[in-house]
Structure formats: structure tokens, C-alpha cells
XYZ file of N, CA and C in Angstrom:
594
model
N 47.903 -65.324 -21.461
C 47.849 -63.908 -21.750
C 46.514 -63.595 -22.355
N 46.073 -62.803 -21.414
C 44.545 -62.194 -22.238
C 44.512 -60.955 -23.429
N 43.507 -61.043 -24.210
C 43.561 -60.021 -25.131
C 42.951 -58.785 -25.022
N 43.039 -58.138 -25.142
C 42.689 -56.802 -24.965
C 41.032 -56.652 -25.296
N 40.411 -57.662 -25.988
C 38.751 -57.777 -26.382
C 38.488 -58.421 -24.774
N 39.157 -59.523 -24.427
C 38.812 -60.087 -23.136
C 38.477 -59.292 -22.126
N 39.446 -58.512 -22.008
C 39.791 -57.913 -20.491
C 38.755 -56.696 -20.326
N 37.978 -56.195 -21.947
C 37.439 -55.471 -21.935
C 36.180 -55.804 -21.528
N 35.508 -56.872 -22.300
C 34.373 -57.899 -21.933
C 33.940 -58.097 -20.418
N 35.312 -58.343 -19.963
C 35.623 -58.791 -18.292
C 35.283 -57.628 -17.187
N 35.644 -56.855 -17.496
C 35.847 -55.611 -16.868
C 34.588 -54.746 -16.646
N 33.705 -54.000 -15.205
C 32.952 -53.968 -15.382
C 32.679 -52.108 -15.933
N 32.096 -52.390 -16.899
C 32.240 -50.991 -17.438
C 31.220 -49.285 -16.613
N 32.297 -48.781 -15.874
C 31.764 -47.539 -14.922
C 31.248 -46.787 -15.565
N 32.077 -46.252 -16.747
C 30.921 -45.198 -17.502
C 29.837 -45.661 -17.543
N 28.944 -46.872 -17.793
C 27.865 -47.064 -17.986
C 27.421 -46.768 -16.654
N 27.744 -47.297 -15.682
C 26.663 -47.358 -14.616
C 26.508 -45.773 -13.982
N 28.201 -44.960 -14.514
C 27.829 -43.570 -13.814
C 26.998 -42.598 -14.577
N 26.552 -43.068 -16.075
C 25.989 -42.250 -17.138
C 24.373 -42.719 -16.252
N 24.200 -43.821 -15.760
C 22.960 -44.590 -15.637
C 22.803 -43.389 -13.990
N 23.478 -43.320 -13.452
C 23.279 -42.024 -12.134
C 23.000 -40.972 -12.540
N 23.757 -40.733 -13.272
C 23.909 -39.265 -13.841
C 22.438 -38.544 -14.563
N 21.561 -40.233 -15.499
C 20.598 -39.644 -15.946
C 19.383 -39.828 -15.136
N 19.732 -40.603 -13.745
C 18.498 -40.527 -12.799
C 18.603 -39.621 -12.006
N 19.689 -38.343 -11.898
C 19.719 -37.824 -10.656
C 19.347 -36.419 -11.459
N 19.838 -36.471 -13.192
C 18.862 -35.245 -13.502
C 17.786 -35.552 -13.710
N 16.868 -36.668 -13.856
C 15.386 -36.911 -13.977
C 14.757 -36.618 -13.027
N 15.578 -36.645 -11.812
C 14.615 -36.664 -10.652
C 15.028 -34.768 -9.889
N 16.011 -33.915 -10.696
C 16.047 -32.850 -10.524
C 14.341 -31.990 -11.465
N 14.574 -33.095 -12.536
C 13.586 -32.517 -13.657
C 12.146 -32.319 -12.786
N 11.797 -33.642 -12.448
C 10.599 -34.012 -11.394
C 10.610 -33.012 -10.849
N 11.181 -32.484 -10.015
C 11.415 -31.911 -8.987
C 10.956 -30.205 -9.094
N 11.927 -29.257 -9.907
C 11.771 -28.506 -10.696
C 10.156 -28.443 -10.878
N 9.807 -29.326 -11.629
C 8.389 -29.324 -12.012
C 7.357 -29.451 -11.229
N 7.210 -29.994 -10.007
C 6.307 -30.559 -9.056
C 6.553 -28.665 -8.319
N 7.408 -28.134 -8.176
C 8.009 -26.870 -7.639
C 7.392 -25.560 -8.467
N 7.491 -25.805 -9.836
C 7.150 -24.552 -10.868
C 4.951 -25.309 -11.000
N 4.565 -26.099 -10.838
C 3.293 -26.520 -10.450
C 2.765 -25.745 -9.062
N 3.634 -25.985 -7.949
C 3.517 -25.031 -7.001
C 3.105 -24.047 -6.839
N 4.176 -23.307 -7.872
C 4.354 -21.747 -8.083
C 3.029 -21.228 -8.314
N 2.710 -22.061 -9.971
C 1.544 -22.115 -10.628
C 0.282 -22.076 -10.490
N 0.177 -22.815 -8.955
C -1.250 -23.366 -8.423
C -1.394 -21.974 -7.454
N -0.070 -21.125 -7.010
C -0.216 -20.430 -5.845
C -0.672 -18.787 -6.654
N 0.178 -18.819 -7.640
C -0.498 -17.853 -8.583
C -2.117 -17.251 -9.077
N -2.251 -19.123 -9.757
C -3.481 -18.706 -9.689
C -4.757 -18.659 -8.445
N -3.997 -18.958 -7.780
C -4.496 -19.142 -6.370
C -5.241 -17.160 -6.337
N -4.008 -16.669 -6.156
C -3.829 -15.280 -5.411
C -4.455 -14.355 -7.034
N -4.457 -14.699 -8.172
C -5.320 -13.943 -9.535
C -6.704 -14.253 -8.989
N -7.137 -15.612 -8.313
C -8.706 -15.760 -8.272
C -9.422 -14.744 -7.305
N -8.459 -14.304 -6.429
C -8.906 -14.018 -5.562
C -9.410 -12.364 -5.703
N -10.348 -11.935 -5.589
C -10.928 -10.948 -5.888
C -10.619 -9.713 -5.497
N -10.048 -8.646 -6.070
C -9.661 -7.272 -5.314
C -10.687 -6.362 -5.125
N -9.988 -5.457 -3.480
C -11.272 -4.605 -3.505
C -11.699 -3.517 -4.719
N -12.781 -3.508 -4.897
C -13.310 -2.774 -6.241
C -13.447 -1.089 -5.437
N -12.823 -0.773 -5.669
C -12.170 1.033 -5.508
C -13.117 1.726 -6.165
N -13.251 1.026 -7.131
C -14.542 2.229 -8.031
C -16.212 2.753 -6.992
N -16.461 1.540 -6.136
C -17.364 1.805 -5.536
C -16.910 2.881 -3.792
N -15.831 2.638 -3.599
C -15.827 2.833 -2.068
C -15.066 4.490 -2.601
N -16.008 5.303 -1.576
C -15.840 6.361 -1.423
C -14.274 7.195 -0.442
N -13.592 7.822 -0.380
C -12.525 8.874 -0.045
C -12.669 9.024 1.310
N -14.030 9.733 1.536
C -14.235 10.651 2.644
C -16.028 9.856 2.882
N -16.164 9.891 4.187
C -17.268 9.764 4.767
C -18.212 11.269 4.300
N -19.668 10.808 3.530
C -20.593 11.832 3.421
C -20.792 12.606 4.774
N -20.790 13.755 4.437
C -21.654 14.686 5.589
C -23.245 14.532 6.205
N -24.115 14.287 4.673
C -25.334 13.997 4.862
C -26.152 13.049 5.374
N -25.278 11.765 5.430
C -25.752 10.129 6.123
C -27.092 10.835 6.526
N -28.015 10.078 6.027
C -29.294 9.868 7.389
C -29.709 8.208 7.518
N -30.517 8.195 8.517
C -31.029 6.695 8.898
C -32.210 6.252 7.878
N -32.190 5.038 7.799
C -33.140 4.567 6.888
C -34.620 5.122 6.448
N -34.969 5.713 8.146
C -36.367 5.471 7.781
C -36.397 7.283 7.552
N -35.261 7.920 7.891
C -35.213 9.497 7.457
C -35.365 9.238 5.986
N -34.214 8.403 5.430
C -34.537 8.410 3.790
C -35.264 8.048 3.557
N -36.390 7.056 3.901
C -37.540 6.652 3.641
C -39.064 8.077 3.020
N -38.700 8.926 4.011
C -39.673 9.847 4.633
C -39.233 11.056 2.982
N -40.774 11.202 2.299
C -40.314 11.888 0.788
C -39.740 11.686 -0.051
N -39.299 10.247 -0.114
C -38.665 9.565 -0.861
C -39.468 9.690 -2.383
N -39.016 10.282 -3.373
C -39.130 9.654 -4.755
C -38.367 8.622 -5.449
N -39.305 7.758 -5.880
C -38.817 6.493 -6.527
C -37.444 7.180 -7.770
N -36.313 6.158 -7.399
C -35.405 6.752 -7.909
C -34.822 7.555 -7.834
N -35.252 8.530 -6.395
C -34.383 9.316 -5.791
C -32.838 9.201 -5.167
N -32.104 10.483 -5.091
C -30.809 10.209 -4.543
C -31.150 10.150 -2.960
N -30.193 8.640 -2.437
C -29.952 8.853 -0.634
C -28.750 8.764 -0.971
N -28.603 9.682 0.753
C -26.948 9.058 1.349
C -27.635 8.613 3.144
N -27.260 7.234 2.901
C -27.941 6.519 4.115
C -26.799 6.080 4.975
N -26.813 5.848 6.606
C -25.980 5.371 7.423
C -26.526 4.309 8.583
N -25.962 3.274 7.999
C -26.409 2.151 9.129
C -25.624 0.662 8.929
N -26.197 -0.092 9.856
C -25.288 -1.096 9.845
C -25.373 -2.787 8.775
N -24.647 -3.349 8.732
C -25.183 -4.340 7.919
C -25.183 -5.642 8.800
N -26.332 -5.601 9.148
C -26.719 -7.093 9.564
C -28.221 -7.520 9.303
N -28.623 -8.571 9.684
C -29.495 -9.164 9.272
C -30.337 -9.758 10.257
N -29.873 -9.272 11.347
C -29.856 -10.570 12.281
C -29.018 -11.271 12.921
N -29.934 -12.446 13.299
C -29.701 -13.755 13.399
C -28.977 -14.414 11.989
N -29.595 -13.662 10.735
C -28.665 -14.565 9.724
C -27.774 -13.659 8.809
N -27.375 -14.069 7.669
C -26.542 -13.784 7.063
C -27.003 -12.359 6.471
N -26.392 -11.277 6.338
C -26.848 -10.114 5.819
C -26.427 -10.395 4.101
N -25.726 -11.169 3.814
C -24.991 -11.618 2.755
C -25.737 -12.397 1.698
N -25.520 -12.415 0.702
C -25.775 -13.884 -0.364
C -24.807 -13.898 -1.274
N -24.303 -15.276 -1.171
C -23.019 -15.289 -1.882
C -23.143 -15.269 -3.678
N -21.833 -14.597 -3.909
C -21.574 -14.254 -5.014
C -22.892 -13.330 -5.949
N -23.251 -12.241 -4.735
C -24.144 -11.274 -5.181
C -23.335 -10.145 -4.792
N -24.116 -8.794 -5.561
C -23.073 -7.478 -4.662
C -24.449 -7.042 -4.119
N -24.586 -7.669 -2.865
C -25.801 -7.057 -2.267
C -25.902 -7.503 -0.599
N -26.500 -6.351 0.020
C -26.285 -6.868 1.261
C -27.099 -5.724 2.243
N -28.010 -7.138 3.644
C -29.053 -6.390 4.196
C -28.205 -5.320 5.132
N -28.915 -4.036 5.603
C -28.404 -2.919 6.561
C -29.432 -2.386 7.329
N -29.135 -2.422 8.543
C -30.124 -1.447 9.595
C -29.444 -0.442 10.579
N -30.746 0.391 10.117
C -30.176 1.852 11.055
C -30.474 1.543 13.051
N -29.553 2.183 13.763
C -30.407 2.017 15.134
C -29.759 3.186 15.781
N -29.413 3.460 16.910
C -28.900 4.540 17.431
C -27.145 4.736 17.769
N -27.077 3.324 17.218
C -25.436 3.685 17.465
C -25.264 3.616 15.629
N -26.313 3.947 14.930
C -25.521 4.018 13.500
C -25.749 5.456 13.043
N -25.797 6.603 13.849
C -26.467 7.465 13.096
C -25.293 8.486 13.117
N -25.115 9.653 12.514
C -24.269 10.502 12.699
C -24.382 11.651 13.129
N -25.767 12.094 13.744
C -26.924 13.097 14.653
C -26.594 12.510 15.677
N -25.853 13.257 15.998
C -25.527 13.218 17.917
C -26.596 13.761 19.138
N -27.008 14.921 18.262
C -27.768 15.351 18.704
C -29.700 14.397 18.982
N -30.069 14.133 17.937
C -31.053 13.327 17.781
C -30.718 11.831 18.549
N -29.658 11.201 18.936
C -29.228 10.268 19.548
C -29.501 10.592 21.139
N -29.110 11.798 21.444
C -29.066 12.130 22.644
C -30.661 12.543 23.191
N -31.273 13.350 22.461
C -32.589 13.395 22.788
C -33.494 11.971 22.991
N -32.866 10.736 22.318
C -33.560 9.552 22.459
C -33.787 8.936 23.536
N -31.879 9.721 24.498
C -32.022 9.111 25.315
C -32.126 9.760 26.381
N -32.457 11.044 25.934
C -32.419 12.436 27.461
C -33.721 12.452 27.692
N -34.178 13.899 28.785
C -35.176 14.052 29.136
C -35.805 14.700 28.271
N -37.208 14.447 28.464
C -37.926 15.417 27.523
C -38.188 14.299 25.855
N -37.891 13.155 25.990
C -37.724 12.227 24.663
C -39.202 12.206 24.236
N -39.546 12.623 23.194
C -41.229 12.463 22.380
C -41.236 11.174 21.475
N -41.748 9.873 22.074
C -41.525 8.395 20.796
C -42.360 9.410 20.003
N -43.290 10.066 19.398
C -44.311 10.237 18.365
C -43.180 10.874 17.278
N -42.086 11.877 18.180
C -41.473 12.697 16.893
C -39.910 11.455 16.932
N -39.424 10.765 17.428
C -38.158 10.221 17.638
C -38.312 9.467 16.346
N -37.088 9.589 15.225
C -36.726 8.172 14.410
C -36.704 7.194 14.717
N -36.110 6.998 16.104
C -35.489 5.790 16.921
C -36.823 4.785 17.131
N -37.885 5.265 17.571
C -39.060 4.712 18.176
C -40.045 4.465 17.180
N -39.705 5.573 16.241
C -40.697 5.182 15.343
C -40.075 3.772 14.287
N -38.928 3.584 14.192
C -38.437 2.401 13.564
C -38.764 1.254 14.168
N -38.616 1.108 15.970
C -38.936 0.232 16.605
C -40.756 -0.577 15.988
N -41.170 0.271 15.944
C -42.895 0.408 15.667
C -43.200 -0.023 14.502
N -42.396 0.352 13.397
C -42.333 -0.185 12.067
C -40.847 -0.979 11.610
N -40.836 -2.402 11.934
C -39.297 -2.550 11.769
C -38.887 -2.201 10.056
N -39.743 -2.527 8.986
C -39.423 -2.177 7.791
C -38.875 -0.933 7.687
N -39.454 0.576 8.361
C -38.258 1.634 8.606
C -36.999 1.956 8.882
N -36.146 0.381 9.438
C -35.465 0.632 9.458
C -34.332 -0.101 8.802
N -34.675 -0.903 7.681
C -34.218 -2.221 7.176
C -33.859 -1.518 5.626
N -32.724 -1.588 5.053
C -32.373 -0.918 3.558
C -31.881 -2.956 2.711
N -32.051 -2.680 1.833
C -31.627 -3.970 0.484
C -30.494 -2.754 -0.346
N -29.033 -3.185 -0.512
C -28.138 -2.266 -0.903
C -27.552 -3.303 -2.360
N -27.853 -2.995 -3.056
C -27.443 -3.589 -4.150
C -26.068 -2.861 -4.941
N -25.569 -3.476 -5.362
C -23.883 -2.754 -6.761
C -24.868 -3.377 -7.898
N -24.934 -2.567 -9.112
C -25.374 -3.357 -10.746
C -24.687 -2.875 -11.739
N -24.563 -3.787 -12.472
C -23.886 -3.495 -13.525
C -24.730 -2.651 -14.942
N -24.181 -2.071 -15.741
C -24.905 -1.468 -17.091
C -26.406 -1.759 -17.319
N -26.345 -3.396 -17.001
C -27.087 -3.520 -17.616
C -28.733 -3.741 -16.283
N -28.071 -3.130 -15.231
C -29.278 -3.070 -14.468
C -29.393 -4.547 -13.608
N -28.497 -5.636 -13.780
C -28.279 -6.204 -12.753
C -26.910 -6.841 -11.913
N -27.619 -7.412 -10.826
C -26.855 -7.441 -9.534
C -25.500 -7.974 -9.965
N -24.373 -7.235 -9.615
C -22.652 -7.716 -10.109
C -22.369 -8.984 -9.580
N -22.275 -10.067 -10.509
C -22.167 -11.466 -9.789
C -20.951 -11.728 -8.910
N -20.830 -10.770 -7.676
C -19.530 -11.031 -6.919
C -19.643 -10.832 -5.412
N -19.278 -11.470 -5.222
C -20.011 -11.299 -2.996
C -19.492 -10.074 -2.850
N -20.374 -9.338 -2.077
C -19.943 -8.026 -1.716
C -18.961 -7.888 -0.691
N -18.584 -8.672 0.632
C -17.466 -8.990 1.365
C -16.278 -8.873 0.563
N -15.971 -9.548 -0.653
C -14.661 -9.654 -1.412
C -14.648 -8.482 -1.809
N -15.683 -8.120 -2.809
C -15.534 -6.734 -4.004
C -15.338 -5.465 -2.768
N -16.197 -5.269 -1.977
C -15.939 -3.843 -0.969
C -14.886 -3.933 0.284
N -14.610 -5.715 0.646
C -13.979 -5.654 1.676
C -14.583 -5.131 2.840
N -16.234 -5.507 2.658
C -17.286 -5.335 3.760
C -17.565 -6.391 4.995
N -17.777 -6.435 6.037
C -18.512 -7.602 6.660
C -19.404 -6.971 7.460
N -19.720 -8.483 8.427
C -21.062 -8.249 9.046
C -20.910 -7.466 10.244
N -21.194 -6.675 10.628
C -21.884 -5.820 11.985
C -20.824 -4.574 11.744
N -20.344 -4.416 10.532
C -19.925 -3.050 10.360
C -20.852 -1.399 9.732
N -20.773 -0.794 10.427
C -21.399 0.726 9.995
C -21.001 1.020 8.834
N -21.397 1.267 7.907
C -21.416 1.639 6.397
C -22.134 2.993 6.046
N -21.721 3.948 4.708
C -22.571 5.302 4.573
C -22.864 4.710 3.515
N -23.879 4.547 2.438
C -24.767 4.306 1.174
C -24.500 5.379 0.416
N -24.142 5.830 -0.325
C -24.795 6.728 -1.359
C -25.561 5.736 -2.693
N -26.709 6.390 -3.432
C -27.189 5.506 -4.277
C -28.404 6.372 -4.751
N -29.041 5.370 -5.171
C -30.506 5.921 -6.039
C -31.431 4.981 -4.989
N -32.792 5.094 -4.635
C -33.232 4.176 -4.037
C -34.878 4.465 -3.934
N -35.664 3.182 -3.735
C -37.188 3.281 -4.299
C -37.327 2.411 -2.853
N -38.420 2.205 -2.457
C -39.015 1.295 -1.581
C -40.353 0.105 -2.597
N -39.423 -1.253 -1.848
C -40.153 -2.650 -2.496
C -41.354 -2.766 -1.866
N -42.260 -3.856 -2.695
C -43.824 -3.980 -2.132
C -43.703 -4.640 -0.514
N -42.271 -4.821 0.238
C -42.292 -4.861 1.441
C -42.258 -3.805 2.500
N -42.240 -3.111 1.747
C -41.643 -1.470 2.484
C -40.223 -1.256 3.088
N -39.698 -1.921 2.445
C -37.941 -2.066 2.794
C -37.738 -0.717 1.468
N -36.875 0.002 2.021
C -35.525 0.967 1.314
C -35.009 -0.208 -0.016
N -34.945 0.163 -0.895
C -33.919 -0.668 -1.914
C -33.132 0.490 -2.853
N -31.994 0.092 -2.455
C -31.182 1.366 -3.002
C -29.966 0.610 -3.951
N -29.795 1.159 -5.034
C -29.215 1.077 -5.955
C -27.860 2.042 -5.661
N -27.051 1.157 -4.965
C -25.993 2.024 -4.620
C -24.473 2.532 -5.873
N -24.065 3.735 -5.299
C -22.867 4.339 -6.395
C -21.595 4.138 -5.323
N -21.607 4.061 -4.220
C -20.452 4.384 -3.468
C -21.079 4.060 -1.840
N -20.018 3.495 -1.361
C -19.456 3.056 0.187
C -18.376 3.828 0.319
N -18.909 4.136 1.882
C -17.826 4.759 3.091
C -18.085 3.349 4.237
N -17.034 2.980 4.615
C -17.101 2.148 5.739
C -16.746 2.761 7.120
N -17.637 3.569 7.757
C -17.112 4.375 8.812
C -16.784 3.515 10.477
N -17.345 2.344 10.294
C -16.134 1.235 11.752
C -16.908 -0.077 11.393
């Protein structure tokens, strides 16, 4: 006859081994949970980094006044107001530099909002001496603008202008701004507001 210490000794004890499940199957819920709320975490800050369009700059309504570069060029006082219309490219390269708010633009005949002056460029009777169109050809700096965003303190907003305006390359844009011409004879305009008209 065995004793009741024996049989206990003998016997293989389940609570232990089901307490021993029990605390690996919430450890590995815990893991789990956590590798999941890391997820969350990483996707969060994922979507905070990411830069919203800055509203303060982009304009409502397309200006009435747009002219082409080398129109604003023409009586220009340093520090004068334009409202300019043309496109942003560069080229062959990047109209862009990253994590600047700045970006190259040229006027040509499909950027202008003179239908009329478009059409004479290409009708009868076309004068290159009086045409914008021809005379930009002749001087390419006429038709080339530097569009800068600055902050208070007078410089360039350290943020790519693609993210902050939700701009890219070979789109038509209207300028409004302040703007002087550099010792290259490029337009440099200190812009207040974008219209993205296509």
C-alpha cells in the first residue's frame, strides 16, 4: 500500500506543465502584440514625416494677370511685384534641388495665357522684332525665372518644393511674388503664392 506522499511524488504533476503552456502562449501573445503596436508605430511615424501640402502658399483661383517671363522681365524694378506664367523645367535636368523650396521655370508658347499673342506667333503677318516668343528664343535668359518660398528670415524654406506645393516637373504654374533679376539675367522671384494651372 502506497502513501499518499508516494503517489504524489509518482504522479506526473499537469498543473505544472499546463501553467508552463499557459505562460508561453501568453509570452508569445505579448511578443506578438508588440512586434504589431511597433508596426503601428513605425507606420505612424512613417505618414507624420511625410510632409503636407503647405496651403499657405498655393493660391484659390488662377491670377488674371500671368505674363511670361521675359514680359516680367521688361520694367522690372528690383523688388517689384510679378504675377508670372510658365512652366517648370529645366531641361534635360532636374528643375528641382532637394530639400529646397525652389525651383527652375520657363515661359514658351504653350505657357502663356494671351491667346491672342500665341496666335499671332503663329499666324500671318508674325513680326520676330515685336514677338515675346522670338525674342526669348534670341535671349534664352528671357525666358528662364529662379522661384524661391523664404522664410522671415529671408531664406530658402528647407523643404523640397514637390512635397510642400505638391508641384512637379513639366507642369504650368502662375508665380505671384516680388522679383529682381541675378548677375545672370535670369528673373529671381521671391514668391507669395502658386496657382498650378495643368
Amino acid at each position: 500500500m502506497f502513501s499518499m506522499t508516494s503517489m504524489k511524488s509518482n504522479a506526473p504533476d499537469n498543473s505544472k506543465i499546463v501553467g508552463r503552456a499557459s505562460f508561453r502562449q501568453i509570452g508569445c501573445l505579448l511578443a506578438l502584440s508588440l512586434v504589431l503596436a511597433g508596426c503601428d508605430a513605425a507606420s505612424d511615424a512613417g505618414s507624420a514625416a511625410a510632409p503636407a501640402v503647405d496651403s499657405e502658399f498655393l493660391l484659390a483661383e488662377v491670377p488674371a494677370d500671368a505674363v511670361s517671363i521675359s514680359d516680367a522681365k521688361q520694367g522690372l524694378e528690383a523688388g517689384g511685384p510679378v504675377t508670372v506664367i510658365a512652366r517648370i523645367t529645366a531641361g534635360e535636368h532636374d528643375p528641382f534641388e532637394a530639400d529646397k523650396a525652389m525651383f527652375l521655370m520657363k515661359s514658351d508658347t504653350t505657357t502663356t495665357l494671351d491667346a491672342e499673342a500665341a496666335a499671332a506667333h503663329e499666324g500671318p503677318g508674325h513680326d520676330p522684332d515685336n514677338c515675346p516668343f522670338c525674342k526669348q528664343k534670341n535671349n534664352p535668359t528671357d525666358s528662364v525665372a529662379i522661384v524661391r518660398f523664404l522664410d522671415e528670415e529671408g531664406k530658402i524654406l528647407p523643404q523640397d518644393a514637390r512635397e510642400m506645393l505638391g508641384v512637379k516637373k513639366d507642369q504650368v504654374v502662375v508665380v505671384q511674388g516680388t522679383a529682381s533679376v541675378d548677375p545672370l539675367g535670369h528673373l529671381m522671384i521671391d514668391a507669395s503664392g502658386l496657382f498650378i494651372v495643368r
